[in-house]
Structures are given as C-alpha cells and as structure tokens.
C-alpha positions in Angstrom: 0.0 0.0 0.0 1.1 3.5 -1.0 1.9 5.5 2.5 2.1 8.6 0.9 0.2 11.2 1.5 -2.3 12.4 -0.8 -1.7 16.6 -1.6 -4.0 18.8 -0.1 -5.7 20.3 -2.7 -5.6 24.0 -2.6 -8.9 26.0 -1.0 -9.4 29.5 -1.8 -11.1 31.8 0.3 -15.0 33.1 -1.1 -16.7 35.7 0.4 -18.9 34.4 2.8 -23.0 34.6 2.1 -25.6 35.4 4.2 -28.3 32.7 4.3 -31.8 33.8 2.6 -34.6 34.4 5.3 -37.4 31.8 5.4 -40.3 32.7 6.1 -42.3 31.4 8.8 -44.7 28.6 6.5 -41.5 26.9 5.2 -39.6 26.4 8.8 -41.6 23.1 9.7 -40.5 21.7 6.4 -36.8 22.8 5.7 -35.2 19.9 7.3 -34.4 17.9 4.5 -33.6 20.6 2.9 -31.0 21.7 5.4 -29.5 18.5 5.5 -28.6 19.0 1.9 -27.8 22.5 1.9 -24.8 21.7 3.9 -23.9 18.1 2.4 -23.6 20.7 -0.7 -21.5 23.4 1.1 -18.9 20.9 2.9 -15.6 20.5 1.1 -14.0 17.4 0.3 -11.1 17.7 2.7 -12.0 19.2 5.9 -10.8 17.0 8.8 -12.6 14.3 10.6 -13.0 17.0 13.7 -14.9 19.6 10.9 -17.1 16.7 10.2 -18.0 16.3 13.8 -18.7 20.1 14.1 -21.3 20.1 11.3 -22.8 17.0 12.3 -23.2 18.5 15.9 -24.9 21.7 14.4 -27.2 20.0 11.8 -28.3 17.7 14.4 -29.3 21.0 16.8 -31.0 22.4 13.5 -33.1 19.5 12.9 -34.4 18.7 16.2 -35.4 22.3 16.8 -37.3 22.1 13.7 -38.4 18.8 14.3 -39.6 19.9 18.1 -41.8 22.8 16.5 -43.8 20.6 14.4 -44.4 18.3 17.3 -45.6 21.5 18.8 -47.7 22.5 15.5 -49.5 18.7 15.4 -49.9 19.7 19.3 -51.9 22.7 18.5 -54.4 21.3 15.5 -55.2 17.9 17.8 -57.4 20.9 19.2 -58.9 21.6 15.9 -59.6 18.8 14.0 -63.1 16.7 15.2 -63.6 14.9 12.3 -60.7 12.2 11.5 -61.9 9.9 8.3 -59.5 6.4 7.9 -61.7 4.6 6.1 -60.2 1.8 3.3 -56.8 2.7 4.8 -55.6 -0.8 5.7 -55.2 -0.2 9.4 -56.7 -4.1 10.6 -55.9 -5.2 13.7 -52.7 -3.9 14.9 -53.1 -0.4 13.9 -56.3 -0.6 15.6 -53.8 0.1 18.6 -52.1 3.0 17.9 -55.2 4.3 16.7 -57.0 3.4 20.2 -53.3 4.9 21.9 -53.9 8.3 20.2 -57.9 8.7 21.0 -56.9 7.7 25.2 -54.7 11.2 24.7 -57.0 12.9 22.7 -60.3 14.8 24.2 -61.5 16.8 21.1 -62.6 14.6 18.1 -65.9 13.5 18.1 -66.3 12.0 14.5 -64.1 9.0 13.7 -65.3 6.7 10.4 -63.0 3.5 10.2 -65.2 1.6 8.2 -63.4 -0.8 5.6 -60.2 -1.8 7.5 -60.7 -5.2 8.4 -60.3 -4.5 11.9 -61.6 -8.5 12.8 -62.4 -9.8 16.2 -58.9 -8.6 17.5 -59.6 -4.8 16.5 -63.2 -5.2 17.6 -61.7 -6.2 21.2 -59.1 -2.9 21.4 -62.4 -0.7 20.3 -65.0 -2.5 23.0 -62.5 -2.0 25.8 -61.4 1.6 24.6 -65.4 1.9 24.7 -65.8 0.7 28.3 -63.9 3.5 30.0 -66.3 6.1 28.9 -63.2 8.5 28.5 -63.7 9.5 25.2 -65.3 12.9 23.0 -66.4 10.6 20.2 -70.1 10.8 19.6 -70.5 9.5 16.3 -68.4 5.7 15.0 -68.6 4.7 11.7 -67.6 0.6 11.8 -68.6 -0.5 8.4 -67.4 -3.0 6.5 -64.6 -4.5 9.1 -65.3 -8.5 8.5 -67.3 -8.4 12.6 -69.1 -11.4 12.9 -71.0 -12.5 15.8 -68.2 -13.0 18.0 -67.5 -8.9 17.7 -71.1 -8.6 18.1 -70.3 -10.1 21.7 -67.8 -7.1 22.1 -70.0 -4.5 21.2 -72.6 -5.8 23.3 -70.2 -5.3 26.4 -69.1 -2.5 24.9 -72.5 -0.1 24.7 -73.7 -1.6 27.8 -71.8 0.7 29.4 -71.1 3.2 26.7 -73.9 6.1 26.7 -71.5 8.7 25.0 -71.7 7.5 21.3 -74.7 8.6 19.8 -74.6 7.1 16.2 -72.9 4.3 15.8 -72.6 2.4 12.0 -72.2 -1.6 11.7 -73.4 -2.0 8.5 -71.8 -4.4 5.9 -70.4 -6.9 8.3 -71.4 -10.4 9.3 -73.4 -10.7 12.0 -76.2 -13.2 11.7 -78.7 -14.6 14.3 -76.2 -15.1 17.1 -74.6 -11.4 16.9 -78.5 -10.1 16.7 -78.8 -11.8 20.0 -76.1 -9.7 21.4 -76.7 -6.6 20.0 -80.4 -7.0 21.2 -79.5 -7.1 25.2 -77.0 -4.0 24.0 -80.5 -2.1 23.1 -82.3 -3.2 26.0 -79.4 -1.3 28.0 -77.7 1.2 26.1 -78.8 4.7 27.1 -76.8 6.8 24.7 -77.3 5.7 21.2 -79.3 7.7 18.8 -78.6 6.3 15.4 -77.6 2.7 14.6 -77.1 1.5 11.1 -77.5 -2.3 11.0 -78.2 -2.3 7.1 -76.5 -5.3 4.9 -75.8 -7.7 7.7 -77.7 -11.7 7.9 -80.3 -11.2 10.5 -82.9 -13.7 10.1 -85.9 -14.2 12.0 -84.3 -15.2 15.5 -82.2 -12.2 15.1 -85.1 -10.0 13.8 -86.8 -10.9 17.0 -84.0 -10.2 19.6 -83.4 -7.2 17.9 -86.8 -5.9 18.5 -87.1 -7.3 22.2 -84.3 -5.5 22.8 -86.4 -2.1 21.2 -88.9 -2.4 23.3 -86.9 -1.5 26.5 -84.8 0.9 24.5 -86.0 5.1 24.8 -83.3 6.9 23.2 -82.9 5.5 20.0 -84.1 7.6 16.9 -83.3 6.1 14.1 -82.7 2.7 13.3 -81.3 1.2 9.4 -82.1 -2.6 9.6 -82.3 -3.0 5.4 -81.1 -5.7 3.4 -81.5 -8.0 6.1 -83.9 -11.3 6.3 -86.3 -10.3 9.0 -89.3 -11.8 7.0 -93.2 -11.8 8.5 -92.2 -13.0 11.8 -89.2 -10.5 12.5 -92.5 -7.8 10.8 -94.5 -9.4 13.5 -92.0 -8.8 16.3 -91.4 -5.0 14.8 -94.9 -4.2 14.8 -95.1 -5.3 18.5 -92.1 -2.5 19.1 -94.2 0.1 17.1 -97.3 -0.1 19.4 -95.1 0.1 22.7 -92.1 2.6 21.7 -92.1 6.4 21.4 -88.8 7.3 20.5 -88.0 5.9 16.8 -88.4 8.5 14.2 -87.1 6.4 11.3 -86.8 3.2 10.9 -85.5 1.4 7.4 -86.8 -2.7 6.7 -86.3 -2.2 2.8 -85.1 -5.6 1.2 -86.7 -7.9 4.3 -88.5 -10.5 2.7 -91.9 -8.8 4.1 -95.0 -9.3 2.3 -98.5 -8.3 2.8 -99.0 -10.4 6.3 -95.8 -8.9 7.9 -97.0 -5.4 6.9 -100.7 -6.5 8.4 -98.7 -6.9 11.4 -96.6 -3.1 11.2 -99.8 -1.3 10.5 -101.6 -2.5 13.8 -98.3 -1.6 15.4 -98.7 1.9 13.7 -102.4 2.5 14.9 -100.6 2.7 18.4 -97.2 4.6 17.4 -97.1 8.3 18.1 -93.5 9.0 17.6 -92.6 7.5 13.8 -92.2 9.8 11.0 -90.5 7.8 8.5 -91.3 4.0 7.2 -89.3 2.5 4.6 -90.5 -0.6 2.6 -88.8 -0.3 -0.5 -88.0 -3.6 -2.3 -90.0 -5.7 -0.2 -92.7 -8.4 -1.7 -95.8 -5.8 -0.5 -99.1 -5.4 -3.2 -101.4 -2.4 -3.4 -103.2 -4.6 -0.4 -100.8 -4.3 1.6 -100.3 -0.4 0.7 -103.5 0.1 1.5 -103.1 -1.6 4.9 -100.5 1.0 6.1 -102.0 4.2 5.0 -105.1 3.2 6.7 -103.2 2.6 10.0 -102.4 5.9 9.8 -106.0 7.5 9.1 -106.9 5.6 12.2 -104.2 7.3 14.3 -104.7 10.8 14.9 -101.8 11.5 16.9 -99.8 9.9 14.1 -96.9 12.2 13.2 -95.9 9.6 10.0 -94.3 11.9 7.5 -93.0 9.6 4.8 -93.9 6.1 3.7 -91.5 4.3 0.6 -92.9 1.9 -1.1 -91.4 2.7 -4.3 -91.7 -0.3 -5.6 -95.5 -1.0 -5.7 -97.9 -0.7 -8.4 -101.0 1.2 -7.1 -104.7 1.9 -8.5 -106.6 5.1 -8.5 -108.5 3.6 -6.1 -105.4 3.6 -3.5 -105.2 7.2 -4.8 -108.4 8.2 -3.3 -107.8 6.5 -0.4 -104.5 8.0 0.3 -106.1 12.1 -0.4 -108.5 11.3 2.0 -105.9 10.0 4.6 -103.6 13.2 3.6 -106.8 14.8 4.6 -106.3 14.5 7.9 -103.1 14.3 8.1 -101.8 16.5 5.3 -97.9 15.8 6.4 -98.0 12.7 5.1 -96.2 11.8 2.3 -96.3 8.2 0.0 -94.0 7.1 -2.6 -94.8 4.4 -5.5 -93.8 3.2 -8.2 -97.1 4.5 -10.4 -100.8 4.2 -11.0 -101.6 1.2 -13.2 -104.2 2.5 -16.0 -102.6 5.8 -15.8 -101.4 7.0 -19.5 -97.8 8.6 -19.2 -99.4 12.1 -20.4 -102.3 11.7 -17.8 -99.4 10.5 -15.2 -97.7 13.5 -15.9 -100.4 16.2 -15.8 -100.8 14.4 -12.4 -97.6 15.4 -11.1 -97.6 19.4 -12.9 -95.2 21.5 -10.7 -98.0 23.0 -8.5 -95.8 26.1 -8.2 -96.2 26.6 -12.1 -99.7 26.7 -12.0 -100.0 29.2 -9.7 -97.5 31.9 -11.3 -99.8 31.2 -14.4 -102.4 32.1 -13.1 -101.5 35.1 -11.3 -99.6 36.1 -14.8 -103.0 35.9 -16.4 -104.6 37.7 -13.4 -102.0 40.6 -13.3 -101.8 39.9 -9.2 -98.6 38.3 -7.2 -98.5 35.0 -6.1 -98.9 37.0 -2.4 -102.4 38.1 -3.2 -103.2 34.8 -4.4 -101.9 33.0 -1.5 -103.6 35.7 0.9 -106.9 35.4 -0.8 -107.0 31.6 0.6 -106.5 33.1 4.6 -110.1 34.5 5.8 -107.8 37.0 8.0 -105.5 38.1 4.7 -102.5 37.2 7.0 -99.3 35.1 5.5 -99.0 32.0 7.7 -101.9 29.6 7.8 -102.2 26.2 9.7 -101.0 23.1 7.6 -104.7 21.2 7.7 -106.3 24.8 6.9 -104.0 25.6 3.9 -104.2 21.9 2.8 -108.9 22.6 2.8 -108.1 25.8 1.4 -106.2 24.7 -1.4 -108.2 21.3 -2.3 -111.6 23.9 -2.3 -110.3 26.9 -4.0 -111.5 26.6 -7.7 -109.1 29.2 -9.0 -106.0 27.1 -9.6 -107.4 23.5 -9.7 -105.0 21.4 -8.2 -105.0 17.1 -7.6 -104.0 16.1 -3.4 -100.8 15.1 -5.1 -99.8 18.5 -5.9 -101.3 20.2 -2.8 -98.9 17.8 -1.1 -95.7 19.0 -3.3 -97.1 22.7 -2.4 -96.9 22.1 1.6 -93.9 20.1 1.4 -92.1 23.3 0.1 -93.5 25.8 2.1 -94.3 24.4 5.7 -91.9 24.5 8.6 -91.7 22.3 11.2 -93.9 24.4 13.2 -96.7 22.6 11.4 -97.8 25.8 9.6 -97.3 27.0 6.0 -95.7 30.1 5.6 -96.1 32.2 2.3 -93.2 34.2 3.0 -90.6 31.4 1.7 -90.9 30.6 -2.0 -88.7 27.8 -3.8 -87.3 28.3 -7.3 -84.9 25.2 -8.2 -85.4 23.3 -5.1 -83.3 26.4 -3.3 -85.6 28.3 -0.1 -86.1 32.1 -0.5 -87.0 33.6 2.4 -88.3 37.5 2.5 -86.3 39.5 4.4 -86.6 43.3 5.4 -84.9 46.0 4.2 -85.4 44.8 0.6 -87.1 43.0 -2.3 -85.4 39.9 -3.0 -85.9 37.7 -6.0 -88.9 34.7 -5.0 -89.2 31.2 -7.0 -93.2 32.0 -6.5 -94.1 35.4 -7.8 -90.4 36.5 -9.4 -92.0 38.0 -12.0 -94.1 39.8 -10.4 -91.7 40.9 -7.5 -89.3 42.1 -9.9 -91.8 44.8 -11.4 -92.8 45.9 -8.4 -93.7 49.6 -8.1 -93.4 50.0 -4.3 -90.7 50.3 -1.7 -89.1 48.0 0.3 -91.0 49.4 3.3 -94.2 49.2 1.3 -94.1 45.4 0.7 -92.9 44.3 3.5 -95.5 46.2 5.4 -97.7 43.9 3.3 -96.4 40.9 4.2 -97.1 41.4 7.9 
C-alpha cells in the first residue's frame, strides 16, 4: 500500500453569504432541505473533527425544527373533530395505535373507520377503549370490518356501558342470528345511542326478534337502518309489536326484508298505536297495493300519528289507492307516500298528475295581473301570511281558482311548511333552493319572481304587506 500522502488540494477563500430568510410557512419543512444544503456546502477535505462540528450543528438544527412541528400537530389535535380512515388498511394492529392516540386525545368527536378489516382482534381494542367512557367521540362509523358474531359479543359489552356514542354504523359486516342476540341485550341497556345502522348484515328471523325485544326496553334511539337483512313476517310481527309500545323511533328502514303483505298486516296494527314514527321504509320488499293500502289506513286511524314519509317505491297502485291516500292526507296532510305508479294511468295523464303545482300558480297570477302574495292571501279569511298546515291543505283542495289534484297540494306544503306545522307564504322555492323574505329589501322569489321584480313600491311598502 502507498503511504504517501495524498496533496491537499488548494482552498481559496470566497466571500462568505448570508443565508436567505425563510419565512415562517416553510420552517416546519426545511429539514431535508438543510441537510442538503450543507452536504452541498462541505468541502471534500475538511478534517474528521470539521465533520463532527457540522454533524453537531445540523443535528441542533433538525431537532429544533423537528420539536416545532411536534408543537404544531400539538396545537391542531385541538382543531380537528372529524378524523376519516376509512379503506386505509389499518386491521388489527393499527387498531392500537389508533386506540393509543384517542386515550390522549379529548376533542374529536367524529371517527369513520369503516373498511379496514379490523376483525375480532380490533373489535376487542375498540370495545375495551369503549368501556372506559373517556372519550369525545359521539358519532363511529364501523362499516365493512369483516365483525361477525363473536365482535357482536364485544359490542354488546361495549354499549352496555357506553352512553357517549350517539350514532354508531355496523353495516356491511357479518353478524347473523347469534350477533343479533347480542346486539339486542345491548338495546335493552344502552342509554346513549341515537342512530344505529344495522343495514347489509344476515339477521334472520331469531335475530329479527332479539333485535326488536331489545327495542322495546330501549328510549333513546331515533333512528334505526335494519335493510337488506332477512327479518321476514315473523321479524314484521315482532317490529310491529315495538311500534305499538315505543315512542322514541323517528325512522326506521326494513327495505329488502323479505316482508310481504301479512308482515306489513302486522306493522300497521303496530302503527295505529305509534305516536313518535315519522318515516317507514319498505322499499324492495314483496308488498301489493293490499298491503299499501293496509299501512295508509293505519295511519288514518291514528290521529296522533306524526308519520311523514312512507317508501314503497316499488309498488304498483290503482286510482283507487289514490283516493284513499287524499282522503288520509286529509287528515293528516304531512304525510307523504312514494310508489312506483298508478296502473291504468297513461304517461301524459301521469304527468299532468304530477304538474309543478308552483307553475300553475305563477300562471295564473300572470294571467290575473296579481302576485302570487295576493293569491296565497286570498285563501286566509284573516289576509294574514301564515296559515295552519290542515287549513291551507282545505283551502287549497276547495279553492276553484287554480285546480289542483291532493298530489300536488302535497308538493305545495312540502315546500313551504316549517316544522312548526304551519305553511308560511313568506318562503318561496325556485330550483329546489328556499327564498326567504327579508326586510330592508325585495329579494328575487321562486313563486311570484315575476311579479316581484316589477314591483312599483318600496321596500318598506311590501314588507308592510307581508305582515
């Protein structure tokens, strides 16, 4: 081996440079960059003792930089409340860092991990994270995680105890009659939940009933998904039986449930009782006109009904049924039924059937020269611009100046009542967007645009009218 010693080469001196000023966005990301900056600015033959030197002061830059991003993460865990992870491949051993990071954290409240195949070893991390009752979350999306009954177990012990989560999704998963049993004693003694989505599991009729036993000691949840599921008449039977004891559900989704006209005998006597449901969906179930007929009947017979919306979208009716349902929407004028169409109905008679009722009345107070105010004030014995919804609904289905069907009376309150139960004339809709009048100037209304826009008054003027 050559001993001798390599020549130094020869360094001259350059004037030394001020580094450029960052600015105050880039310092939490210029470590990298540092790094290289000097890698670039080190000469080939400083000594092993100049190497040490840098090393020492890159390794003070970094970690300074390093310790105000910590900080910076620090600051927006106080920010953020909504964390989405879902189809992120965490499964069952991220599931623990995840759980490690919501024990220190006391501000997010929304959390969807759905899609993860978290398995029976992630559903035990989340059911014992659950137990302490430490955390901010209200609302858990679970979707779609590969939880069979075994989870369902878990969960069970879980929101036994748990009455901070308020909505909590466990759809798409694989919980059959077994898991139903489990997450039935979890109703009977959850206190918390408000929303469960139970959609796209294999509950069959043992599970159907558990389910519902399980409902009818629970009295805080709201709204329940239970679609694409097998309840069939018997789990109908037991959810009927539910319907005449509870007065909490609002909405509640069997669409896809094998039910046919005997379960939904079963529902409507349940529904002659019930005085808290607003929304029944049937979609895609085996159900005739019968059995259509059936459940709007239930509801004439229930005057404290408050049932808003019925879907049975998929169901052929008659005129007949049509007659039936205006004179249930009658007396109770909220109510609104979806189906698929009127058998015997032509497509031009189906579609003068469904004319936008809002049309019709611009028309005719075009042709009349008036606003859609006067027209709407004309039907009020006391001229004034908010009526009751069952007094607007008479007022319109007598009135012979604009001819209208129940159907389209229906469309007309469904855009301008509020959930005061009255219909107000001051809000108009033009493209499915709400106009409301405000004072201190005219603004543009889907109703009487035409008509507003010409006006020859002030601002003070019309709004004087409105009162």
């Amino acid at each position: 081996m050559d001993n001798d010693e390599p020549l130094e080469p020869e360094i001259k001196d350059e004037p030394e440079t001020e580094p450029a000023a960052r600015n105050s966005d880039e310092t939490f990301y210029c470590e990298a960059e540092a790094s290289v900056a000097i890698e670039k600015e080190k000469p080939g033959g400083e000594s092993s003792e100049t190497d040490l030197e840098i090393e020492d002061t890159e390794k003070l830059f970094t970690t300074g930089q390093r310790e105000l991003y910590l900080e910076a993460c620090k600051l927006s865990n106080t920010s953020v409340v909504t964390l989405e992870l879902a189809d992120n491949c965490i499964m069952e051993e991220g599931t623990l860092s995840l759980v490690q990071m919501l024990q220190e954290n006391y501000y997010l409240q929304d959390l969807n991990i759905s899609n993860n195949d978290l398995g029976l070893k992630g559903a035990s991390t989340i059911s014992e994270f659950l137990q302490r009752n430490t955390s901010s979350l209200l609302n858990l999306q679970l979707s779609g995680n590969n939880f069979k009954d075994e989870s369902a177990e878990l969960f069970c012990q879980a929101f036994s105890a748990n009455y901070r989560i308020k909505t909590l999704d466990l759809s798409h998963n694989e919980f059959s009659d077994k898991g139903g049993e489990h997450l039935g004693q979890m109703l009977a003694l959850n206190i918390g939940l408000q929303s469960l989505d139970l959609s796209w599991n294999q509950f069959h009729t043992q599970g159907a009933v558990a389910l519902c036993n399980g409902l009818r000691a629970n009295v805080t949840l709201q709204k329940l998904d239970l679609s694409m599921n097998g309840f069939g008449n018997e789990g109908a039977t037991a959810l009927g039986e539910v319907l005449r004891l509870n007065n909490s559900l609002v909405h509640i989704d069997v669409s896809s449930n094998d039910i046919s006209n005997e379960g939904v005998l079963k529902i409507s006597k349940g529904l002659e009782f019930n005085e808290s449901l607003k929304v029944l969906k049937l979609f895609l179930n085996p159900v005739s006109m019968d059995g259509a007929t059936l459940l709007i009947l239930s509801i004439k017979r229930n005057p404290k009904s408050k049932m808003e919306e019925i879907d049975i979208s998929n169901v052929l009716v008659s005129e007949q049924f049509v007659k039936i349902l205006d004179g249930v929407c009658a007396i109770h004028p909220q109510l609104d039924v979806t189906y698929k169409a009127v058998q015997g109905f032509s497509a031009k008679k189906e579609l003068l059937l469904r004319t936008n009722p809002m049309k019709l009345i611009q028309s005719y107070a075009d042709q009349h020269q008036i606003t859609v105010i006067d027209f709407f004030k004309s039907l009020n014995p006391n001229g004034r611009m908010m009526m009751s919804v069952g007094d607007f609904w008479k007022a319109m289905i007598q009135q012979d100046k604009v001819p209208m069907n129940p159907y389209q009376v229906r469309e007309l309150i469904k855009k301008l009542a509020e959930k005061t139960g009255m219909v107000n004339f001051r809000c108009w809709c033009l493209g499915g967007t709400l106009r409301i009048m405000k004072p201190g100037g005219i603004k543009n209304c889907g109703l009487c645009y035409g008509s507003i826009k010409t006006a020859k008054f002030s601002p003070d003027a019309f709004n004087a009218s409105l009162a």
